[in-house]
Coordinates of C-alpha atoms and ligand atoms in Angstrom, one line a residue:
M1474 CA -100.7 21.7 115.5
N1475 CA -99.2 20.9 112.3
D1476 CA -97.5 23.7 110.0
L1477 CA -100.5 23.0 107.7
M1478 CA -102.3 23.3 110.2
T1479 CA -101.5 27.3 110.0
Q1480 CA -102.0 27.7 106.9
P1481 CA -104.8 25.5 105.9
F1482 CA -106.4 28.1 102.3
A1483 CA -103.1 28.7 101.0
P1484 CA -103.2 27.3 96.9
V1485 CA -101.5 23.3 97.6
T1486 CA -98.5 23.7 95.3
A1487 CA -97.3 25.9 98.0
D1488 CA -97.3 23.5 100.3
I1489 CA -96.0 21.2 98.6
Q1490 CA -92.6 22.7 97.6
A1491 CA -92.8 23.1 101.9
Q1492 CA -92.7 19.0 101.8
L1493 CA -89.9 17.8 99.0
P1494 CA -86.6 16.0 100.6
A1495 CA -84.4 18.1 101.7
F1496 CA -81.8 17.7 99.4
S1497 CA -80.7 19.9 96.4
S1498 CA -82.5 20.2 93.3
A1499 CA -79.2 19.4 91.5
E1500 CA -79.2 16.1 94.3
R1501 CA -82.2 15.4 93.2
E1502 CA -82.0 15.4 89.6
H1503 CA -78.9 13.1 89.7
M1504 CA -81.0 10.6 91.9
K1505 CA -83.3 11.0 89.0
T1506 CA -80.9 10.0 86.5
R1507 CA -79.7 7.2 88.2
I1508 CA -83.1 6.0 88.5
K1509 CA -83.9 6.6 85.3
Q1510 CA -80.6 4.0 84.3
F1511 CA -81.8 1.2 86.9
L1512 CA -85.1 1.3 85.5
K1513 CA -83.3 0.3 82.8
R1514 CA -80.4 -1.9 83.4
E1515 CA -83.1 -3.7 85.4
N1516 CA -85.7 -4.0 83.0
A1517 CA -87.9 -3.0 85.3
V1518 CA -91.2 0.0 85.1
L1519 CA -92.9 2.2 87.3
V1520 CA -96.3 2.5 88.6
A1521 CA -97.6 4.9 90.4
H1522 CA -100.2 6.1 91.9
Y1523 CA -101.2 10.0 91.3
Y1524 CA -100.8 10.1 95.7
T1525 CA -97.2 9.5 95.0
H1526 CA -94.7 12.5 95.3
E1527 CA -94.3 14.1 92.1
D1528 CA -90.8 12.9 91.7
L1529 CA -92.0 10.4 91.0
Q1530 CA -94.6 10.4 89.3
E1531 CA -92.3 12.3 86.4
I1532 CA -90.0 9.7 86.4
A1533 CA -92.2 7.2 85.9
E1534 CA -93.9 8.9 82.8
D1535 CA -89.9 9.7 81.4
T1536 CA -89.6 6.0 81.3
G1537 CA -92.4 4.3 80.1
G1538 CA -94.0 3.8 82.7
K1539 CA -98.1 5.1 84.1
V1540 CA -99.1 7.3 87.0
A1541 CA -102.5 6.4 87.3
D1542 CA -105.3 5.3 90.0
S1543 CA -105.0 1.3 91.2
L1544 CA -106.9 0.2 88.6
E1545 CA -105.3 1.6 86.2
M1546 CA -101.5 0.7 87.8
A1547 CA -103.0 -2.9 87.6
R1548 CA -103.9 -3.2 84.2
F1549 CA -101.3 -1.6 83.0
G1550 CA -98.7 -2.9 85.4
H1551 CA -100.2 -6.4 84.1
A1552 CA -99.7 -5.8 80.0
H1553 CA -96.5 -4.0 80.4
P1554 CA -94.1 -6.4 78.8
A1555 CA -91.1 -5.4 81.8
T1556 CA -90.0 -8.7 84.4
T1557 CA -89.6 -6.5 86.9
L1558 CA -92.8 -4.2 87.9
I1559 CA -92.1 -1.6 90.5
V1560 CA -95.1 -0.6 92.8
A1561 CA -95.1 3.6 94.0
G1562 CA -97.9 3.0 96.5
A1563 CA -99.8 1.4 99.2
K1564 CA -98.7 -2.5 99.6
F1565 CA -102.8 -3.2 98.7
M1566 CA -101.3 -1.8 95.2
G1567 CA -97.9 -3.9 94.6
E1568 CA -100.0 -6.6 96.5
T1569 CA -102.6 -6.0 93.4
A1570 CA -100.2 -6.4 90.4
K1571 CA -98.8 -9.5 92.1
I1572 CA -101.8 -11.1 91.7
L1573 CA -102.2 -10.9 88.4
S1574 CA -98.5 -11.0 87.6
P1575 CA -97.0 -13.9 89.4
E1576 CA -94.6 -14.3 86.4
K1577 CA -92.9 -10.8 87.2
R1578 CA -90.9 -9.5 89.8
V1579 CA -92.8 -7.3 91.7
L1580 CA -90.8 -4.1 93.8
M1581 CA -91.9 -1.4 96.3
P1582 CA -90.1 2.0 97.0
T1583 CA -91.1 0.6 101.0
L1584 CA -93.4 -2.5 102.2
E1585 CA -94.1 -0.7 105.3
A1586 CA -96.3 1.8 103.2
T1587 CA -99.7 0.1 104.2
C1588 CA -103.5 2.0 104.3
S1589 CA -105.6 2.3 107.1
L1590 CA -108.8 1.1 105.2
D1591 CA -107.0 -2.3 104.9
L1592 CA -105.5 -2.4 108.6
S1593 CA -109.2 -1.6 109.5
C1594 CA -110.4 -5.4 108.1
P1595 CA -107.9 -7.8 109.5
A1596 CA -108.7 -10.7 106.7
E1597 CA -110.2 -13.2 110.2
Q1598 CA -113.2 -10.6 110.7
F1599 CA -114.1 -9.8 107.1
N1600 CA -114.5 -13.5 107.7
H1601 CA -116.7 -13.5 110.3
F1602 CA -118.9 -11.1 109.1
C1603 CA -119.2 -13.1 105.2
D1604 CA -119.9 -16.7 107.6
A1605 CA -122.4 -14.3 109.2
H1606 CA -123.7 -13.7 106.0
P1607 CA -124.3 -16.1 103.4
E1608 CA -127.2 -14.8 101.8
H1609 CA -124.8 -11.4 100.6
V1610 CA -122.3 -10.9 98.0
S1611 CA -119.5 -9.2 99.4
V1612 CA -117.9 -6.6 97.4
V1613 CA -114.4 -5.1 98.8
Y1614 CA -112.8 -2.4 98.0
A1615 CA -109.2 -2.6 96.4
N1616 CA -107.7 -1.1 99.9
T1617 CA -107.7 -4.7 101.0
S1618 CA -104.9 -7.2 101.7
A1619 CA -105.1 -10.3 99.4
A1620 CA -106.6 -12.3 102.1
V1621 CA -109.6 -10.0 102.1
K1622 CA -109.6 -10.4 98.6
A1623 CA -109.2 -14.0 98.2
R1624 CA -112.4 -14.0 100.3
A1625 CA -114.9 -11.5 98.7
D1626 CA -116.9 -12.3 95.7
W1627 CA -116.0 -9.3 94.2
V1628 CA -113.2 -6.4 94.0
V1629 CA -113.8 -2.6 93.3
T1630 CA -112.2 1.0 93.4
S1631 CA -114.1 4.0 93.5
S1632 CA -113.7 4.9 89.5
I1633 CA -116.2 1.4 88.4
A1634 CA -117.2 0.9 92.4
V1635 CA -121.3 3.0 91.7
K1636 CA -121.3 1.4 88.3
L1637 CA -120.5 -2.1 90.1
I1638 CA -123.1 -1.8 92.4
S1639 CA -126.1 -0.7 90.4
H1640 CA -125.0 -3.9 88.8
L1641 CA -125.3 -6.1 91.8
S1642 CA -128.7 -4.4 92.7
D1643 CA -130.1 -4.8 89.6
Q1644 CA -130.4 -8.1 90.3
N1645 CA -131.1 -7.6 93.7
Q1646 CA -128.3 -9.1 95.5
P1647 CA -128.2 -7.7 99.3
I1648 CA -124.4 -5.9 99.3
L1649 CA -121.5 -6.7 101.8
W1650 CA -119.4 -3.6 101.7
A1651 CA -115.9 -3.4 102.9
P1652 CA -113.7 -1.3 103.9
D1653 CA -114.6 2.0 103.1
R1654 CA -118.1 3.4 105.5
H1655 CA -118.0 6.9 103.6
L1656 CA -117.7 5.4 100.5
G1657 CA -119.7 2.3 101.6
R1658 CA -122.8 5.1 102.6
Y1659 CA -122.0 7.2 99.5
L1660 CA -123.1 3.8 97.1
E1661 CA -126.2 2.9 98.5
R1662 CA -127.5 6.4 98.7
V1663 CA -126.8 7.0 94.8
T1664 CA -127.7 3.2 93.6
G1665 CA -130.5 2.8 96.2
A1666 CA -129.0 -0.3 97.0
D1667 CA -128.9 -3.1 99.7
M1668 CA -125.5 -2.4 101.7
L1669 CA -124.7 -3.8 105.1
L1670 CA -121.2 -1.2 106.4
W1671 CA -118.2 -2.8 107.2
Q1672 CA -117.2 0.8 109.7
G1673 CA -113.4 0.9 108.3
D1674 CA -112.3 4.6 107.3
C1675 CA -109.3 6.1 105.8
V1676 CA -107.5 8.8 107.7
V1677 CA -107.1 10.8 104.7
H1678 CA -110.2 11.8 103.5
N1679 CA -112.2 11.7 107.0
E1680 CA -110.5 14.3 108.4
F1681 CA -112.2 17.1 105.8
R1682 CA -114.9 19.4 107.6
A1683 CA -118.1 20.5 106.0
K1684 CA -117.6 23.2 108.4
D1685 CA -114.3 24.5 106.9
L1686 CA -115.8 23.7 103.1
R1687 CA -118.7 25.9 103.7
A1688 CA -116.7 29.2 105.1
F1689 CA -114.0 28.4 102.7
K1690 CA -116.3 28.4 99.1
E1691 CA -117.8 31.2 100.4
Q1692 CA -114.3 32.8 99.9
H1693 CA -114.2 31.2 96.4
P1694 CA -117.6 31.6 95.0
E1695 CA -116.5 30.5 92.1
A1696 CA -114.4 27.9 93.0
A1697 CA -115.8 24.3 91.9
V1698 CA -115.6 21.7 94.8
L1699 CA -114.4 18.3 94.1
V1700 CA -114.4 15.7 96.3
H1701 CA -114.0 12.5 97.0
P1702 CA -116.6 9.9 97.6
E1703 CA -114.2 7.8 101.1
S1704 CA -114.8 12.2 102.1
P1705 CA -117.7 12.5 105.0
E1706 CA -121.4 12.6 103.6
S1707 CA -121.2 16.2 105.4
V1708 CA -118.1 17.2 102.7
I1709 CA -120.4 14.9 100.3
E1710 CA -122.9 16.7 100.1
L1711 CA -121.0 19.9 98.8
A1712 CA -119.3 18.9 95.8
D1713 CA -119.8 20.4 92.7
V1714 CA -118.4 16.5 91.6
V1715 CA -118.0 13.5 93.7
G1716 CA -115.8 10.3 92.4
S1717 CA -112.4 8.4 91.8
T1718 CA -109.0 10.6 91.2
S1719 CA -109.0 9.9 87.6
Q1720 CA -112.7 11.1 88.1
L1721 CA -111.5 14.5 88.9
I1722 CA -108.5 14.9 87.2
E1723 CA -111.0 14.5 84.6
A1724 CA -113.0 17.2 86.0
C1725 CA -110.8 20.2 86.1
Q1726 CA -110.2 19.4 82.5
R1727 CA -114.1 19.1 81.6
L1728 CA -115.4 22.2 83.8
P1729 CA -115.5 25.7 82.9
N1730 CA -114.6 26.7 86.1
A1731 CA -111.2 28.6 86.7
S1732 CA -110.6 27.4 90.4
F1733 CA -111.7 23.7 92.2
I1734 CA -111.0 23.2 95.7
V1735 CA -110.2 19.7 96.0
A1736 CA -110.9 17.1 99.0
T1737 CA -108.4 14.0 98.6
D1738 CA -104.8 13.5 98.4
N1739 CA -103.2 16.3 97.7
R1740 CA -100.2 14.9 95.4
I1741 CA -103.3 15.4 93.0
F1742 CA -102.6 18.6 92.1
Y1743 CA -99.4 18.1 89.6
K1744 CA -101.5 15.5 87.4
M1745 CA -104.4 18.9 87.5
K1746 CA -101.9 21.3 87.5
Q1747 CA -100.2 19.0 84.5
M1748 CA -104.0 18.3 82.7
A1749 CA -105.3 21.7 83.7
P1750 CA -102.0 24.2 83.5
T1751 CA -103.6 27.5 83.7
K1752 CA -106.6 26.6 86.1
I1753 CA -106.0 26.8 89.8
F1754 CA -106.2 24.6 93.3
Y1755 CA -107.6 24.5 96.0
E1756 CA -106.8 21.9 99.0
A1757 CA -110.0 21.4 101.1
P1758 CA -109.6 22.6 104.9
T1759 CA -108.7 19.0 106.9
A1760 CA -110.1 18.3 110.7
G1761 CA -111.8 21.1 112.3
E1762 CA -110.7 24.3 113.7
G1763 CA -108.2 23.3 117.5
A1764 CA -108.2 19.7 115.7
T1765 CA -105.0 17.9 115.5
C1766 CA -104.2 16.8 112.0
R1767 CA -103.3 12.6 111.5
S1768 CA -102.8 13.3 107.4
C1769 CA -103.4 16.7 106.0
A1770 CA -104.5 16.2 103.5
H1771 CA -101.3 13.5 102.4
C1772 CA -101.4 9.8 103.2
P1773 CA -98.4 9.4 105.7
W1774 CA -98.4 5.9 104.6
M1775 CA -98.1 7.1 100.5
A1776 CA -95.5 9.8 101.0
M1777 CA -92.8 7.2 102.2
N1778 CA -92.8 7.0 98.4
D1779 CA -90.2 9.3 98.1
L1780 CA -86.9 9.1 95.3
H1781 CA -84.3 7.3 98.4
S1782 CA -86.7 4.3 99.1
L1783 CA -86.9 3.7 95.0
M1784 CA -83.6 4.0 94.6
H1785 CA -82.6 1.9 97.1
T1786 CA -84.5 -0.8 96.3
L1787 CA -83.9 -0.8 92.6
Q1788 CA -80.1 -1.1 93.3
T1789 CA -80.7 -4.1 96.2
G1790 CA -83.7 -5.8 94.4
G1791 CA -84.8 -6.1 97.8
N1792 CA -88.8 -5.2 99.0
E1793 CA -90.4 -7.8 97.3
I1794 CA -94.1 -8.5 97.0
H1795 CA -95.1 -12.4 98.1
V1796 CA -98.9 -13.2 97.8
D1797 CA -99.2 -16.6 99.3
E1798 CA -100.4 -18.9 96.0
D1799 CA -103.8 -20.3 97.3
I1800 CA -104.6 -17.0 98.4
R1801 CA -103.3 -15.0 95.4
I1802 CA -105.3 -17.8 92.8
A1803 CA -108.5 -17.3 95.3
A1804 CA -107.3 -13.0 95.0
N1805 CA -106.6 -13.6 91.6
R1806 CA -110.7 -14.8 90.7
S1807 CA -112.5 -11.5 92.4
T1808 CA -109.9 -9.2 91.3
K1809 CA -110.4 -10.4 87.4
R1810 CA -113.3 -10.7 88.3
M1811 CA -113.4 -6.7 88.6
L1812 CA -110.9 -6.1 85.2
D1813 CA -113.3 -7.7 83.5
F1814 CA -116.5 -5.8 84.2
A1815 CA -114.7 -2.6 83.5
A1816 CA -113.6 -3.6 79.9
S1817 CA -117.9 -5.4 79.5
L1818 CA -118.1 -1.2 80.2
K1819 CA -115.6 -0.1 77.9
S1820 CA -117.3 -2.0 75.0
S1821 CA -120.8 -1.7 76.1
P1822 CA -122.6 0.6 73.5
L1823 CA -124.4 1.9 76.6
A1824 CA -120.9 3.2 78.3
Ligands
LIG450 O1 -108.0 3.3 93.4 C1 -107.6 4.2 93.7 O2 -106.7 4.0 93.2 C2 -107.6 4.7 94.2 C3 -106.8 4.8 96.2 C4 -108.5 6.0 95.2 C5 -109.2 6.6 93.7 O3 -110.5 6.8 94.1 O4 -108.8 5.8 92.3

């Protein structure tokens, strides 16, 4: 049994501290200073996902970069004048940056940081899925490869998925959805859309457990339950708020509750604590009693983004993202469509 499973109900900050790399705080501070110098020297900006280590989030914010969800990371990187984007997150996030900004050098602390959703949806199989249902419009989650995005009609992130699927459903469009089955099921339920679902899942969210969450809620009746829609349906049913990372961060500031039980990657607590410093955050229980915890509320691939790998990339210029130009052009079409749709929502009086 993993260490975290022995204390699944401890406040999460204690768990995060226990996972920090084994170097002293003086060494960490020294590395952070050096990384900031390198970013300046390389005319680079660091764009980090909420699920990355707090050291990286802190550097991004201290240096004029961005900590965000994948939609905002893509928008920010595209609009920023830096010639090099350092994308800390899963590989699909670096690819998205390159798809939108081919003229920029896109580097990542590691190219090994894949995603179980991306892995579950190989382009060839996805092409067969689309070929078999030509009357459906295909919508893929951002957590997919450039090649899958290239075939899709639309790319979407969880922050605007409900709005986009509702929009397509209002036009009576049957939809092919890939790859997250839980998010797909959630979208189907809240929008009433006609959807065919790919059967992928996220190793982090798939491990949240309704039975243990119910028991934990009883111990903390004052806490609001915030759930990411990549979680199983039985967990979503227990939520006070279901939403993307940005929506959950917004909810913890807006709701009057003093404490929250959160079912998403636990690195998000860094931003939640920053935005709502007086509140208490608990990790939702993962996996059933006696089960093996594969992710323990933190993505093993996101965890590969650390100070060492970031420093190495900046020193060597290694881990550059390259996307085949034909694929990039096709993926740019479906990705830009999402950005244009998101922009239209912002400018709509109904937004
Ligand atoms: O789109 C993202 O950044 C992911 C992976 C999750 C979310 O809810 O923001």
